Each structure stands twice: as structure tokens, then as C-alpha cells.
Coordinates of C-alpha atoms in Angstrom, one line a residue:
Chain A
M166 CA 0.8 23.8 15.9
L167 CA 1.7 22.5 18.8
T168 CA 4.8 24.4 20.6
L169 CA 7.1 23.2 22.7
T170 CA 9.9 24.9 24.9
P171 CA 12.4 23.7 26.7
L172 CA 12.9 24.9 29.9
G173 CA 16.4 24.3 30.5
R174 CA 19.2 21.6 29.6
T175 CA 20.1 18.5 32.5
A176 CA 23.5 16.9 32.6
V177 CA 21.3 13.9 32.5
P178 CA 19.6 12.8 28.7
V179 CA 15.9 12.8 29.3
E180 CA 13.8 9.9 26.7
A181 CA 10.9 11.6 25.5
E182 CA 9.2 8.5 23.1
C183 CA 6.2 10.6 23.5
L184 CA 6.8 12.8 20.9
V185 CA 5.8 12.1 18.1
P186 CA 3.1 14.7 16.5
E187 CA 0.6 11.8 15.9
R188 CA 0.5 10.8 19.8
L189 CA 0.2 14.8 20.5
A190 CA -2.6 15.4 18.3
G191 CA -6.0 16.1 20.2
L192 CA -4.0 16.6 23.5
S193 CA -4.4 20.1 25.2
P194 CA -1.3 21.6 26.6
D195 CA -1.5 20.5 30.3
A196 CA -1.9 16.2 28.7
V197 CA 0.7 16.8 26.9
R198 CA 2.7 18.4 29.7
A199 CA 1.2 15.3 31.8
L200 CA 3.2 13.2 29.8
P201 CA 5.6 10.4 31.2
V202 CA 9.0 10.5 30.0
W203 CA 12.7 9.1 31.1
H204 CA 14.8 11.2 33.4
G205 CA 17.5 9.0 33.2
N206 CA 16.3 5.7 35.4
R207 CA 13.8 7.8 36.7
P208 CA 10.2 8.8 35.2
A209 CA 8.7 12.4 35.2
R210 CA 6.5 14.4 33.0
L211 CA 6.7 16.4 30.1
G212 CA 6.2 19.1 31.8
D213 CA 9.3 18.9 33.6
F214 CA 11.3 20.2 31.2
F215 CA 9.4 22.1 28.7
A216 CA 6.7 24.5 28.3
A217 CA 3.2 23.5 25.9
E218 CA 1.1 25.5 23.8
G219 CA -0.8 25.1 21.0
D220 CA -2.1 21.3 19.9
A221 CA -0.7 19.4 16.9
G222 CA -4.0 18.4 15.1
D223 CA -2.4 19.9 12.3
G224 CA 0.3 17.3 13.0
V225 CA 2.8 19.6 13.4
L226 CA 5.3 20.1 16.6
R227 CA 7.6 22.6 16.8
I228 CA 10.6 22.9 19.6
E229 CA 11.8 25.8 20.0
G230 CA 15.1 25.6 21.4
D231 CA 17.8 22.9 21.9
V232 CA 16.9 19.2 22.7
S233 CA 20.4 17.7 22.1
H234 CA 19.5 16.4 26.0
V235 CA 16.7 14.6 24.8
K236 CA 16.8 11.3 23.2
W237 CA 14.5 9.2 21.0
I238 CA 12.6 12.5 19.5
G239 CA 10.0 11.5 16.4
A240 CA 10.6 7.4 17.0
G241 CA 8.1 5.8 15.3
M242 CA 6.6 8.5 13.8
T243 CA 4.2 7.8 10.3
R244 CA 2.9 11.3 9.5
G245 CA 3.0 15.0 10.4
R246 CA 6.0 17.4 11.0
I247 CA 8.5 17.9 13.7
E248 CA 10.8 21.4 13.7
I249 CA 13.6 21.9 16.1
C250 CA 15.0 25.0 16.3
G251 CA 18.1 23.6 17.7
G252 CA 20.2 20.5 18.1
A253 CA 17.9 17.3 18.7
G254 CA 19.6 14.2 21.1
M255 CA 20.2 10.8 19.6
H256 CA 17.7 8.3 18.4
L257 CA 15.9 11.4 16.5
G258 CA 13.0 9.5 14.4
S259 CA 14.1 6.5 15.0
R260 CA 12.3 3.8 13.2
M261 CA 10.4 6.6 11.7
A262 CA 8.2 5.3 8.7
G263 CA 6.7 8.5 7.4
G264 CA 6.9 12.3 7.9
E265 CA 9.2 15.0 8.2
I266 CA 11.6 16.1 10.6
L267 CA 13.9 19.7 10.3
V268 CA 17.1 19.9 12.9
E269 CA 18.1 23.9 12.6
G270 CA 20.6 22.4 14.5
S271 CA 23.0 19.0 14.6
A272 CA 21.8 15.8 16.3
G273 CA 23.1 12.8 18.1
D274 CA 24.1 9.6 17.4
W275 CA 21.6 6.7 16.0
L276 CA 19.7 9.3 13.4
G277 CA 16.9 8.1 12.0
A278 CA 18.4 4.7 12.6
E279 CA 16.0 1.2 10.8
M280 CA 14.1 4.1 9.5
A281 CA 11.4 3.2 7.1
G282 CA 9.9 6.4 5.5
G283 CA 10.0 10.1 5.5
L284 CA 12.2 12.4 6.0
I285 CA 15.1 14.1 8.3
R286 CA 17.1 17.2 7.4
V287 CA 19.4 17.8 9.5
R288 CA 21.0 21.8 9.3
G289 CA 24.3 20.8 11.1
D290 CA 26.5 17.7 11.8
A291 CA 25.1 14.1 13.4
G292 CA 26.7 11.7 15.3
H293 CA 27.6 7.8 14.6
L294 CA 25.1 5.2 13.1
V295 CA 22.9 7.7 10.1
G296 CA 20.2 4.9 9.4
A297 CA 22.1 2.6 10.8
A298 CA 20.8 -0.8 12.5
Y299 CA 20.8 -1.2 16.2
R300 CA 23.8 -3.6 17.4
G301 CA 22.0 -6.9 16.7
G302 CA 19.6 -6.4 14.3
A303 CA 19.5 -7.0 10.3
T304 CA 18.9 -4.2 8.5
G305 CA 19.5 -0.6 8.9
M306 CA 17.4 1.7 7.2
T307 CA 14.7 0.0 5.3
G308 CA 13.4 3.7 2.9
G309 CA 13.2 7.4 3.2
V310 CA 15.3 10.1 3.5
I311 CA 17.9 11.3 5.4
V312 CA 20.1 14.7 4.4
V313 CA 22.9 16.6 6.8
G314 CA 23.6 19.3 5.6
G315 CA 27.0 19.3 7.8
R316 CA 29.3 16.2 8.7
A317 CA 28.6 12.9 10.4
G318 CA 30.3 10.7 12.3
N319 CA 30.9 6.8 11.8
E320 CA 29.1 3.9 9.9
V321 CA 26.7 6.1 8.3
G322 CA 24.0 3.5 6.6
A323 CA 25.6 0.8 7.9
F324 CA 23.3 -2.7 7.3
M325 CA 21.0 0.0 5.5
A326 CA 18.9 -2.3 2.9
R327 CA 16.6 0.7 0.7
G328 CA 16.5 4.4 1.3
L329 CA 18.9 7.7 0.6
I330 CA 21.7 8.7 2.9
A331 CA 22.8 12.5 1.5
V332 CA 25.8 13.9 4.1
L333 CA 26.8 17.1 2.6
G334 CA 30.2 17.9 4.6
D335 CA 32.8 14.7 5.1
A336 CA 31.5 11.8 6.5
G337 CA 33.3 9.5 9.5
D338 CA 34.8 6.0 8.9
F339 CA 33.0 2.8 7.1
A340 CA 30.0 5.1 5.5
G341 CA 28.1 2.3 3.9
L342 CA 29.7 -0.8 6.5
A343 CA 27.4 -4.0 5.4
M344 CA 25.0 -2.4 3.4
A345 CA 22.5 -4.3 1.4
A346 CA 20.8 -1.8 -0.8
G347 CA 20.3 2.0 -0.9
T348 CA 22.0 4.5 -1.5
V349 CA 24.4 6.9 1.1
I350 CA 26.2 10.4 -0.2
V351 CA 29.1 12.1 0.6
G352 CA 29.4 15.4 -0.3
G353 CA 33.0 15.8 1.6
R354 CA 35.7 13.3 2.5
P355 CA 34.7 9.9 3.9
G356 CA 37.1 8.3 6.2
L357 CA 38.7 4.9 6.1
R358 CA 37.0 1.6 4.3
S359 CA 33.6 3.1 2.6
G360 CA 31.6 0.5 1.7
A361 CA 33.5 -1.9 4.0
W362 CA 31.3 -5.4 3.4
M363 CA 28.5 -4.3 1.3
H364 CA 26.7 -6.6 -0.4
R365 CA 25.0 -4.1 -2.7
G366 CA 24.5 -0.5 -2.8
S367 CA 26.0 2.5 -3.6
V368 CA 28.3 4.6 -2.1
V369 CA 28.8 8.1 -4.1
V370 CA 31.6 10.2 -3.1
L371 CA 31.4 13.4 -4.7
S372 CA 34.0 15.4 -3.4
G373 CA 36.1 12.5 -5.8
E374 CA 38.5 12.2 -2.2
A375 CA 38.1 8.4 -1.0
E376 CA 40.3 6.0 0.4
L377 CA 39.0 2.5 -0.4
L378 CA 39.4 -0.7 0.5
P379 CA 41.8 -2.6 -2.4
T380 CA 38.5 -5.6 -2.3
Q381 CA 36.8 -2.1 -3.4
R382 CA 38.1 -2.7 -7.4
Y383 CA 38.3 -0.1 -9.9
A384 CA 35.6 -0.8 -12.8
C385 CA 35.7 2.3 -15.0
T386 CA 34.8 5.9 -15.1
F387 CA 31.8 6.4 -16.8
R388 CA 28.4 8.6 -15.9
P389 CA 26.0 6.8 -14.5
P390 CA 22.1 7.7 -15.2
W391 CA 20.7 7.0 -11.7
V392 CA 22.6 9.2 -9.7
P393 CA 21.2 12.2 -11.9
L394 CA 18.1 10.9 -10.4
Y395 CA 19.1 11.4 -6.9
L396 CA 21.1 14.7 -7.0
R397 CA 18.3 16.4 -9.0
H398 CA 16.0 14.8 -6.0
L399 CA 18.5 16.5 -3.6
A400 CA 18.4 19.8 -5.6
G401 CA 14.5 19.9 -5.0
L402 CA 15.0 19.2 -0.9
G403 CA 17.0 22.6 -1.4
V404 CA 20.0 21.3 -1.5
T405 CA 23.2 22.6 -3.4
L406 CA 25.3 20.3 -4.7
P407 CA 29.1 21.8 -6.4
P408 CA 29.0 22.3 -10.1
G409 CA 29.0 19.1 -12.4
R410 CA 28.4 16.3 -9.9
T411 CA 24.9 15.9 -11.8
E412 CA 26.9 15.2 -15.4
G413 CA 29.9 13.2 -13.9
P414 CA 31.7 11.2 -14.5
Y415 CA 32.3 8.4 -11.6
H416 CA 34.9 6.3 -10.7
L417 CA 33.4 2.3 -10.4
Y418 CA 34.5 0.8 -7.9
S419 CA 33.4 -3.1 -7.4
G420 CA 33.0 -4.3 -4.2
D421 CA 33.0 -5.2 -1.7
E422 CA 34.9 -8.0 -2.8
A423 CA 35.9 -9.7 0.4
V424 CA 32.5 -10.8 1.3
G425 CA 31.4 -11.7 -2.6
G426 CA 29.9 -8.5 -2.4
R427 CA 28.2 -6.4 -5.5
G428 CA 27.9 -3.2 -4.9
E429 CA 29.5 0.2 -5.7
V430 CA 31.3 3.2 -4.3
L431 CA 31.4 5.9 -7.1
V432 CA 33.9 8.3 -6.8
W433 CA 33.2 12.1 -8.4
A434 CA 36.0 11.9 -11.3
G435 CA 35.9 15.6 -12.5
E436 CA 38.8 18.0 -12.4
G437 CA 37.9 19.7 -8.9
Chain B
M81 CA -21.9 23.7 -42.9
Q82 CA -19.7 25.9 -45.3
L83 CA -16.1 27.0 -44.0
E84 CA -13.5 28.7 -46.0
G85 CA -15.8 27.8 -49.3
V86 CA -15.3 23.7 -48.4
T87 CA -18.4 21.8 -47.2
V88 CA -17.8 20.4 -44.0
E89 CA -20.1 17.1 -44.0
D90 CA -23.0 16.4 -41.6
T91 CA -21.4 12.8 -40.0
F92 CA -19.0 11.9 -37.2
A93 CA -15.7 9.8 -36.7
E94 CA -16.2 7.0 -35.1
A95 CA -13.5 6.5 -32.5
F96 CA -12.8 3.3 -30.1
P97 CA -11.1 2.3 -26.2
M98 CA -7.7 2.0 -26.6
W99 CA -4.4 2.0 -23.6
A100 CA -1.7 4.5 -23.9
A101 CA 1.4 4.9 -22.3
R102 CA 3.9 8.2 -22.7
L103 CA 7.5 7.3 -22.2
V104 CA 10.2 9.8 -22.3
V105 CA 13.4 8.9 -23.9
T106 CA 16.5 10.7 -22.9
A107 CA 20.0 10.6 -23.9
R108 CA 23.4 12.3 -24.2
D109 CA 22.0 14.8 -27.0
L110 CA 18.6 15.2 -28.2
E111 CA 19.3 13.8 -31.5
W112 CA 20.4 10.3 -30.1
A113 CA 16.9 10.0 -28.0
M114 CA 15.7 11.7 -31.3
T115 CA 16.6 8.5 -32.7
A116 CA 15.5 6.0 -30.1
A117 CA 11.9 7.5 -30.2
R118 CA 11.8 7.7 -33.7
V119 CA 12.5 3.9 -34.0
A120 CA 10.4 2.8 -31.5
T121 CA 7.9 4.3 -32.5
G122 CA 8.3 2.5 -36.0
M123 CA 6.1 0.8 -37.9
A124 CA 2.6 1.7 -35.5
T125 CA 0.6 2.8 -37.8
S126 CA -2.4 0.7 -36.9
V127 CA -2.5 -1.7 -34.5
I128 CA -4.8 -4.2 -37.8
G129 CA -1.4 -5.5 -38.7
C130 CA 1.2 -3.3 -36.1
G131 CA 0.4 -4.5 -32.5
A132 CA 0.1 -0.7 -31.5
E133 CA -0.4 2.5 -33.0
A134 CA 2.3 5.0 -31.8
G135 CA 4.1 8.8 -32.4
V136 CA 6.8 11.2 -31.2
E137 CA 4.6 14.3 -29.3
G138 CA 8.4 15.7 -29.1
P139 CA 11.2 17.0 -27.5
V140 CA 10.5 17.6 -23.8
E141 CA 12.2 20.4 -21.9
E142 CA 12.4 19.2 -18.0
T143 CA 13.2 15.0 -17.8
P144 CA 14.3 13.1 -15.1
D145 CA 17.4 12.5 -15.0
G146 CA 17.9 16.4 -16.4
R147 CA 19.2 14.9 -19.7
P148 CA 17.7 16.1 -23.6
G149 CA 14.4 13.9 -24.2
V150 CA 11.6 13.1 -26.3
S151 CA 8.5 12.0 -25.2
F152 CA 6.4 9.5 -27.4
L153 CA 2.8 7.5 -27.2
V154 CA 2.3 3.8 -27.9
F155 CA -1.3 2.8 -27.4
A156 CA -3.0 -0.3 -28.3
P157 CA -5.9 -2.2 -28.0
T158 CA -6.1 -3.7 -24.7
R159 CA -3.7 -3.1 -21.6
E160 CA -1.6 -6.5 -21.9
A161 CA -1.3 -5.9 -25.8
L162 CA 0.3 -2.1 -24.5
A163 CA 2.7 -3.9 -22.1
R164 CA 3.6 -6.6 -24.4
E165 CA 4.4 -4.0 -27.2
L166 CA 5.8 -1.5 -24.9
V167 CA 7.9 -4.1 -23.4
R168 CA 9.7 -4.9 -26.9
R169 CA 9.6 -1.6 -28.5
V170 CA 11.7 -0.8 -25.5
G171 CA 14.1 -3.2 -25.6
Q172 CA 14.6 -3.4 -28.9
A173 CA 15.0 0.5 -30.2
I174 CA 15.7 2.4 -26.8
M175 CA 17.6 -0.3 -24.8
T176 CA 20.5 -1.2 -27.7
C177 CA 20.1 2.9 -28.5
P178 CA 23.4 4.6 -27.0
T179 CA 23.4 6.8 -24.2
T180 CA 19.6 6.2 -23.7
A181 CA 17.3 5.9 -20.3
C182 CA 13.7 5.6 -20.4
F183 CA 11.0 7.0 -18.3
D184 CA 7.4 6.8 -17.6
G185 CA 6.5 10.3 -18.8
L186 CA 3.1 10.2 -17.2
A187 CA 3.9 9.5 -14.0
G188 CA 2.9 12.7 -11.9
D189 CA 0.6 13.3 -14.3
G190 CA -2.3 12.0 -11.6
E191 CA -6.1 12.7 -11.8
A192 CA -6.3 14.5 -15.7
A193 CA -4.6 10.7 -16.8
R194 CA -5.9 8.2 -14.4
D195 CA -9.2 10.0 -16.1
G196 CA -8.6 8.5 -19.7
P197 CA -11.0 9.4 -21.7
A198 CA -14.1 11.4 -20.8
A199 CA -16.4 9.3 -17.9
D200 CA -19.6 10.2 -19.4
A201 CA -18.0 9.0 -23.5
G202 CA -18.0 5.3 -21.3
G203 CA -14.0 4.9 -21.3
A204 CA -12.3 2.4 -18.9
A205 CA -11.8 3.3 -15.6
G206 CA -9.2 4.3 -14.1
S207 CA -5.6 3.3 -14.7
S208 CA -2.8 1.0 -14.2
R209 CA 1.4 0.3 -14.5
V210 CA 2.4 -2.3 -16.7
P211 CA 5.8 -4.0 -16.2
L212 CA 8.5 -2.7 -18.4
G213 CA 11.7 -2.3 -16.6
R214 CA 10.9 -5.1 -15.0
A215 CA 10.1 -7.5 -17.8
L216 CA 13.4 -6.4 -19.6
R217 CA 16.0 -6.5 -16.4
L218 CA 16.8 -10.6 -17.2
F219 CA 19.0 -9.1 -19.9
G220 CA 21.1 -8.3 -17.4
D221 CA 21.7 -11.9 -16.4
G222 CA 22.0 -11.2 -13.6
Y223 CA 24.1 -8.7 -13.6
Q224 CA 21.0 -6.2 -13.2
S225 CA 20.2 -4.2 -9.8
A226 CA 18.1 -1.7 -9.2
K227 CA 17.1 1.9 -7.2
Q228 CA 14.4 3.2 -6.0
L229 CA 13.9 7.0 -5.1
G230 CA 10.1 8.9 -4.5
G231 CA 8.0 6.0 -4.8
R232 CA 8.9 5.0 -8.3
R233 CA 11.4 2.3 -9.3
Y234 CA 14.4 1.9 -11.8
N235 CA 16.0 -1.2 -13.7
R236 CA 19.5 -0.6 -14.4
I237 CA 20.8 -2.4 -16.9
P238 CA 24.3 -3.1 -17.9
V239 CA 25.5 -2.5 -21.3
M240 CA 28.5 -1.5 -23.4
D241 CA 28.3 2.0 -23.1
G242 CA 27.2 2.0 -19.1
E243 CA 24.1 1.3 -18.3
F244 CA 21.0 1.4 -19.1
L245 CA 18.6 2.9 -16.7
V246 CA 14.4 2.5 -17.1
E247 CA 11.4 2.3 -15.2
D248 CA 10.3 -0.5 -13.5
A249 CA 6.3 0.1 -14.5
V250 CA 4.9 2.6 -16.3
R251 CA 1.3 3.7 -16.4
A252 CA -0.8 2.7 -18.8
V253 CA -4.3 4.5 -18.7
P254 CA -7.3 4.3 -21.0
A255 CA -7.4 6.2 -24.0
V256 CA -9.1 7.2 -27.5
G257 CA -7.7 6.0 -31.0
G258 CA -9.3 5.9 -34.7
G259 CA -10.5 9.6 -34.3
N260 CA -10.1 10.8 -37.9
F261 CA -11.2 12.9 -40.6
L262 CA -11.0 12.5 -45.0
V263 CA -10.2 15.4 -46.9
L264 CA -12.0 15.3 -50.7
G265 CA -10.1 16.9 -52.5
A266 CA -10.0 18.2 -56.7
D267 CA -6.2 16.6 -57.1
E268 CA -3.7 14.5 -55.5
G269 CA -1.5 17.7 -54.8
A270 CA -3.9 20.2 -53.0
A271 CA -5.7 17.2 -51.0
L272 CA -2.3 16.3 -49.9
E273 CA -1.2 19.9 -49.1
A274 CA -4.1 20.5 -47.4
A275 CA -4.2 17.2 -45.5
A276 CA -0.3 18.0 -44.4
A277 CA -1.3 21.4 -43.5
A278 CA -4.1 19.3 -40.8
V279 CA -0.6 17.4 -39.7
R280 CA 1.3 20.6 -38.7
A281 CA -1.4 22.5 -37.1
I282 CA -2.5 19.0 -34.9
R283 CA 1.0 18.6 -33.7
E284 CA 2.2 22.4 -32.7
Q285 CA -1.4 23.7 -31.1
V286 CA -3.1 19.6 -29.3
P287 CA -1.1 18.0 -26.9
G288 CA -1.5 14.7 -25.9
V289 CA -2.0 12.8 -29.2
I290 CA -0.6 11.3 -32.4
L291 CA -1.2 10.2 -35.7
P292 CA 0.2 7.3 -36.7
F293 CA -0.1 7.1 -40.4
P294 CA 3.5 8.1 -42.2
G295 CA 3.6 12.1 -42.1
G296 CA 0.0 12.1 -40.1
I297 CA -1.7 10.8 -43.2
V298 CA -3.5 7.8 -44.7
R299 CA -3.9 6.9 -47.9
A300 CA -4.9 4.2 -47.5
G301 CA -7.9 4.2 -45.3
S302 CA -9.7 0.6 -44.6
K303 CA -13.1 0.0 -43.8
V304 CA -13.8 -2.9 -40.9
G305 CA -14.2 -6.7 -43.1
S306 CA -13.6 -7.9 -46.5
R307 CA -14.9 -10.1 -49.4
Y308 CA -13.1 -12.6 -47.4
R309 CA -13.2 -14.3 -44.6
H310 CA -9.4 -14.4 -43.4
V311 CA -9.2 -10.2 -43.9
P312 CA -10.2 -8.7 -41.0
A313 CA -9.3 -4.7 -42.8
S314 CA -10.0 -4.2 -46.7
T315 CA -9.5 -0.6 -48.9
N316 CA -12.6 1.9 -47.6
H317 CA -14.1 1.6 -51.3
R318 CA -16.3 4.2 -51.0
F319 CA -13.7 6.5 -50.7
C320 CA -11.0 5.2 -54.0
P321 CA -11.5 7.5 -56.9
T322 CA -10.4 5.2 -59.7
L323 CA -13.7 2.4 -58.3
R324 CA -16.2 5.5 -58.4
A325 CA -17.7 4.1 -61.6
R326 CA -17.6 0.0 -60.4
V327 CA -19.1 1.3 -57.0
E328 CA -22.5 1.7 -56.4
D329 CA -22.2 3.5 -52.8
T330 CA -19.1 5.6 -54.0
A331 CA -18.9 8.2 -51.3
L332 CA -16.9 10.7 -53.9
P333 CA -18.9 14.0 -55.4
E334 CA -17.9 15.1 -58.7
G335 CA -14.7 16.4 -58.7
V336 CA -13.0 14.3 -56.2
G337 CA -9.7 13.2 -57.6
A338 CA -8.2 12.2 -54.6
V339 CA -8.8 11.5 -50.6
Y340 CA -6.6 11.2 -47.7
E341 CA -7.2 10.4 -44.3
V342 CA -5.7 12.2 -40.8
V343 CA -6.0 9.4 -38.0
V344 CA -5.6 10.7 -34.5
D345 CA -5.4 8.9 -31.5
G346 CA -5.2 10.7 -27.9
L347 CA -5.1 9.9 -24.1
T348 CA -9.2 11.7 -24.0
L349 CA -11.9 11.4 -26.2
E350 CA -11.2 15.9 -25.7
A351 CA -7.7 15.9 -26.8
V352 CA -8.9 13.9 -30.2
T353 CA -11.8 16.2 -30.6
A354 CA -9.5 18.9 -30.8
A355 CA -6.9 17.8 -32.6
V356 CA -10.3 17.3 -35.7
R357 CA -11.0 20.5 -34.8
V358 CA -7.7 21.9 -35.5
G359 CA -7.3 19.7 -38.2
V360 CA -9.9 20.0 -40.4
R361 CA -9.9 24.1 -40.4
A362 CA -6.5 23.9 -41.7
A363 CA -7.6 21.5 -44.3
C364 CA -9.9 23.7 -45.3
R365 CA -8.3 25.5 -48.7
P366 CA -8.6 26.2 -51.7
G367 CA -8.9 22.5 -53.8
V368 CA -10.4 21.1 -50.9
L369 CA -13.8 20.1 -52.2
R370 CA -15.5 18.1 -49.4
I371 CA -14.0 17.4 -45.6
T372 CA -16.0 14.1 -43.7
A373 CA -15.3 11.7 -41.5
G374 CA -15.0 7.6 -41.6
N375 CA -17.9 6.0 -39.4
Y376 CA -19.3 2.2 -39.7
G377 CA -22.4 2.8 -37.8
G378 CA -21.6 2.6 -35.0
K379 CA -20.1 -1.0 -35.1
L380 CA -16.1 0.3 -34.1
G381 CA -16.7 1.8 -31.0
P382 CA -18.2 4.1 -28.5
Y383 CA -17.0 7.2 -29.4
R384 CA -18.9 9.5 -32.2
I385 CA -16.8 12.7 -32.6
D386 CA -19.0 15.3 -34.2
L387 CA -17.0 16.6 -37.6
R388 CA -19.5 20.1 -37.2
A389 CA -19.7 20.3 -33.3
A390 CA -16.0 19.9 -33.1
V391 CA -15.2 22.1 -35.6
A392 CA -17.2 25.0 -33.9
G393 CA -15.9 24.3 -31.1
E394 CA -12.8 27.2 -29.6
V395 CA -9.5 25.9 -30.2
P396 CA -7.1 24.9 -27.2
C397 CA -4.6 27.1 -26.2

């Protein structure tokens, strides 16, 4: 295991795309410290910001402290495991295709943006655009699982095409914006316009509280048979869910009719 | 060999390669799940006339969706025939049954299932997936959708009580069919009682096998071929008591008044052998004169289950 300890916080963000287990494997601590990073618009070395110990030969990178000022950790990773004993900065796990990231604190914006596989687990909150497509991109998350233990910002899962995002707390506005497929689960209360412009895919609201667009049209109240699979999958990851959500029932809203969409918003219909 | 006063003949059961799948059907309650499983495995006694051999294994404690569930096995001579039968049976018997969902019961079984029959028994190597929900989804008439989670894909087909959820493809594994033994009794009652005891014991003690015939027992045992060119199988005349005086090659000793056969299909040769062992031991009881097995001199299939060796083996836990 390679252990990195932050030497402190910086007001200017550090961009450290090198913090990927597979790129660090086989490097000595000195070689790790010599890796290039960006400090704002200036080139720097990883050792300017971190102390390094051990090696990542086993595919495990552990960051002992808060790195909410460090961007792009785990970007593009395909295997291995990153453990962050604090917060993490923007673009954590961006475009990752495999492996696992565990964050004990909170994560910044663009968490798992355009992610294709693997698992990201954030115990705290997440910023905006979790699993979303980057501006100008057509497709957000295409696979994998993101679990946010707390709240998340706006546009969770925007343009996502596959995969699962579970925000156990409240979510901001536009959860599932323009999604093409995949699943967004909101444990708390979502903001405005969940599922706006969605073409397919599912937004599931476990709290039973959602303010939807009129173009999300009520269809029926039933027990969707696939929801238990997803909630049991989350339970297998150690997620605790409120009682009764696995069984349902759920109100089904179809839409977004504004774009001829065939997606669905499921709102828990049990008694709270 | 004598067991509880019953002669166990020095012979072997001749079994043959098949392909198998295990499906788990879940429903609102166990009764509906069992109903679906029973209907899906209906009229599936012999590939001679049914296309598949199938049977219910029993309730499943842990199901993918957490609802009550029942597992059943389906066997067919080829992978293609298995795929065809699964689609027909799930489409007609499970999708139509209220509240059901259908899952692959071998997913996650991993290497044990993939290995199929013992490699030294010459079974077809490896397993593969055959389409199920993928073949059924067009019933949704364009309103179908799908979900993918943990490497498994599920089709959602709108139906009149909600949605039918069915796994996109299921694992097909090389398996063994046609394990058997015959119970030769003094009369119909004694033979039937012994065969039924064997069936109960197998079902209670041996996982991964089915007994596809009615109540697990077949009275119309067959041989390969017949005197009529268009009939592929015909009555096993050597074991028919009414023909004892008419055929020169009768296999019935004096005193035998009725014969019942127990046929076993299993996911592995070991499971079939264990079923034969457990079944024969349970069938050795008063009124039974002899236990033997059906074989065709090696013409039917490559697997030989030596009756005495099987009976002498250890009973599975």
C-alpha cells in the first residue's frame, strides 16, 4: 500500500492526475514524490504537497488526510483501490473504468463524471454534477456505481447512459437531467425538476417527496420488480435504507413528455 | 450384492450428456412461485416427446429480489434445444403467471457449475449463456426496457399487473441425463412403495438433480428403437411382466410382478451417482426382490454409473 500524507492545504487547487494506483505501482516513494502535478497554472511535484511511504504494488493508494484542494484523484483508473481519509476535490474518479474509491469525507463537483465502471463510495456529501457529462459531451456516466452517503448538488446523473448513482440524502435540482438510461436513486428529497428532459432511465425517490414537472405524467402505483434488486445491491455495499423501500409500492411517473421521453420517476408511495 | 435382503445386480446405468439450466422464479408469495415453476416444468418427462426434461427443485431461501422463490432445472439434448425450450416455457408459463419474475439460478455458481460433469467422464467442456429475456422482450411491443446491474442484464416487459422482470440470458451448463435404476417388486404395491421411498430420499438428500417423470417414477420404461422404423423408442419389453412368457430375453426373475424405474437428470455425474446411491438404498425394503439398472450396451451414452459401486459409496451430506 502506498500512503500519501498531505503536507497542508493550499488555497490554489492542485491538479494531480497521477494519483491513480496503476500509475503508481512499482514506483519508489522518491519516484512518487517526483511525479509532475499542476499547482494552479504552475508545474510542480507531488512531493511539494505530499509525503509518500510504501508502494502501490498491491494496487492500494491511501491518502491520510483531507485533500479537498486536490483535483482529478483516480481519474481514468481501471483497477485498484483508493482510500481517502478526508475530503476530496473536484473530478474524483472522473472517467474511471474500474476499481474502487472510498472517501471518508465529502467530494467536490464532477464526482465520477463520465465514469464507465467501478465503485465510488463517498460517506459525506458530494458537489454538483455527480456522474454527469462534461459540458459539450453527449454522454455522462456509462457504468459503475456511485454512492453518496450525504447530500449532492444539482444535475446528478446529467446525461447518464448507464450505471447507478445513489444519493442517500437530499439532491439538488435536475437530478437525472436529460438522462438516456441508468438509475438515479435519491434517498432524501430531490430539488426541482427531477428527470427533466430524460429520454429513458429511472429516477427513484425513496423519501416519497418530490416536486415533479407536469411533463412527468402519473401512470400508476405499483411494485416495480427491479427496484428490490438495486436496493439489495446497495444493502450489500453496506448502505442502510429506510424500511419498506424494497417492497414499495411506488408512484410511477412517465416522461419527460417535453422531449418525448420514455423514462420514469418512481416516488415511494408507502406511509412515511 | 445383497442390501436389506434385496439383490443389487452387478450392472450399470447408462447416462448421456445433456445441457441444463437452473431458473429461479419469484412471486408475491410461495404459492404463486410454486405454481409458475410447476407449470413451467409440466409435460417435461422425456426428451423423446417433450423437448426437455424438467423438474422443480424446491423453495429457495435467498432470491435476487428477496421475494419467495422456487428453483427448477431444465435439461435438453443440445444447447440450442435448451435455449428453445427455456424461451417457450418461461414465455408461456412464467411470464403469464401473476406477479412472477425469473432469474438465472446458476449465475454465481461459478466454477463448479462451469465444469459440468466430471471432466474425466467426457462431458462437453465449459458453460455458456443462452438468451432468455432477450428472446422474450419483443412481447413488450416496443414498450420493453432493460436494467443492468452487477454484470447482469434484466429485461422489463410491461404486463397487466405491472412488469415481468426476466434475466436477459441464463447460464447453460453441460449436464448428465438418464441416470436410472429399476425396482423389481413382488407386486405393484410393493414396487411402487419402494420406488416412492427412493424418490423421497433423493429429493430430500441430493441437490442438483431432478426426477422428471410423474412423481419421480416411470412405469413405461423404454428401450432405444423399435420394430417400427418411425418409432424411436419403444416399451422395454424385457421388464414387462405381461410379456414374461412371450419373450425369450425377459429380465424378470420368478416372483417379480411389477417394475418401476427412477430416472435421474443432474448437473453433474457426481450428483446423479449420489442420487442413484441414495435411491437404491431407500428402495431396498420388504417386497422388493431385485434392483437393476437400464443400459443399452454403451449405445446410448458415454457415462456408466456402476450400480454396486454407487450403492457402496458414501451418502452425501
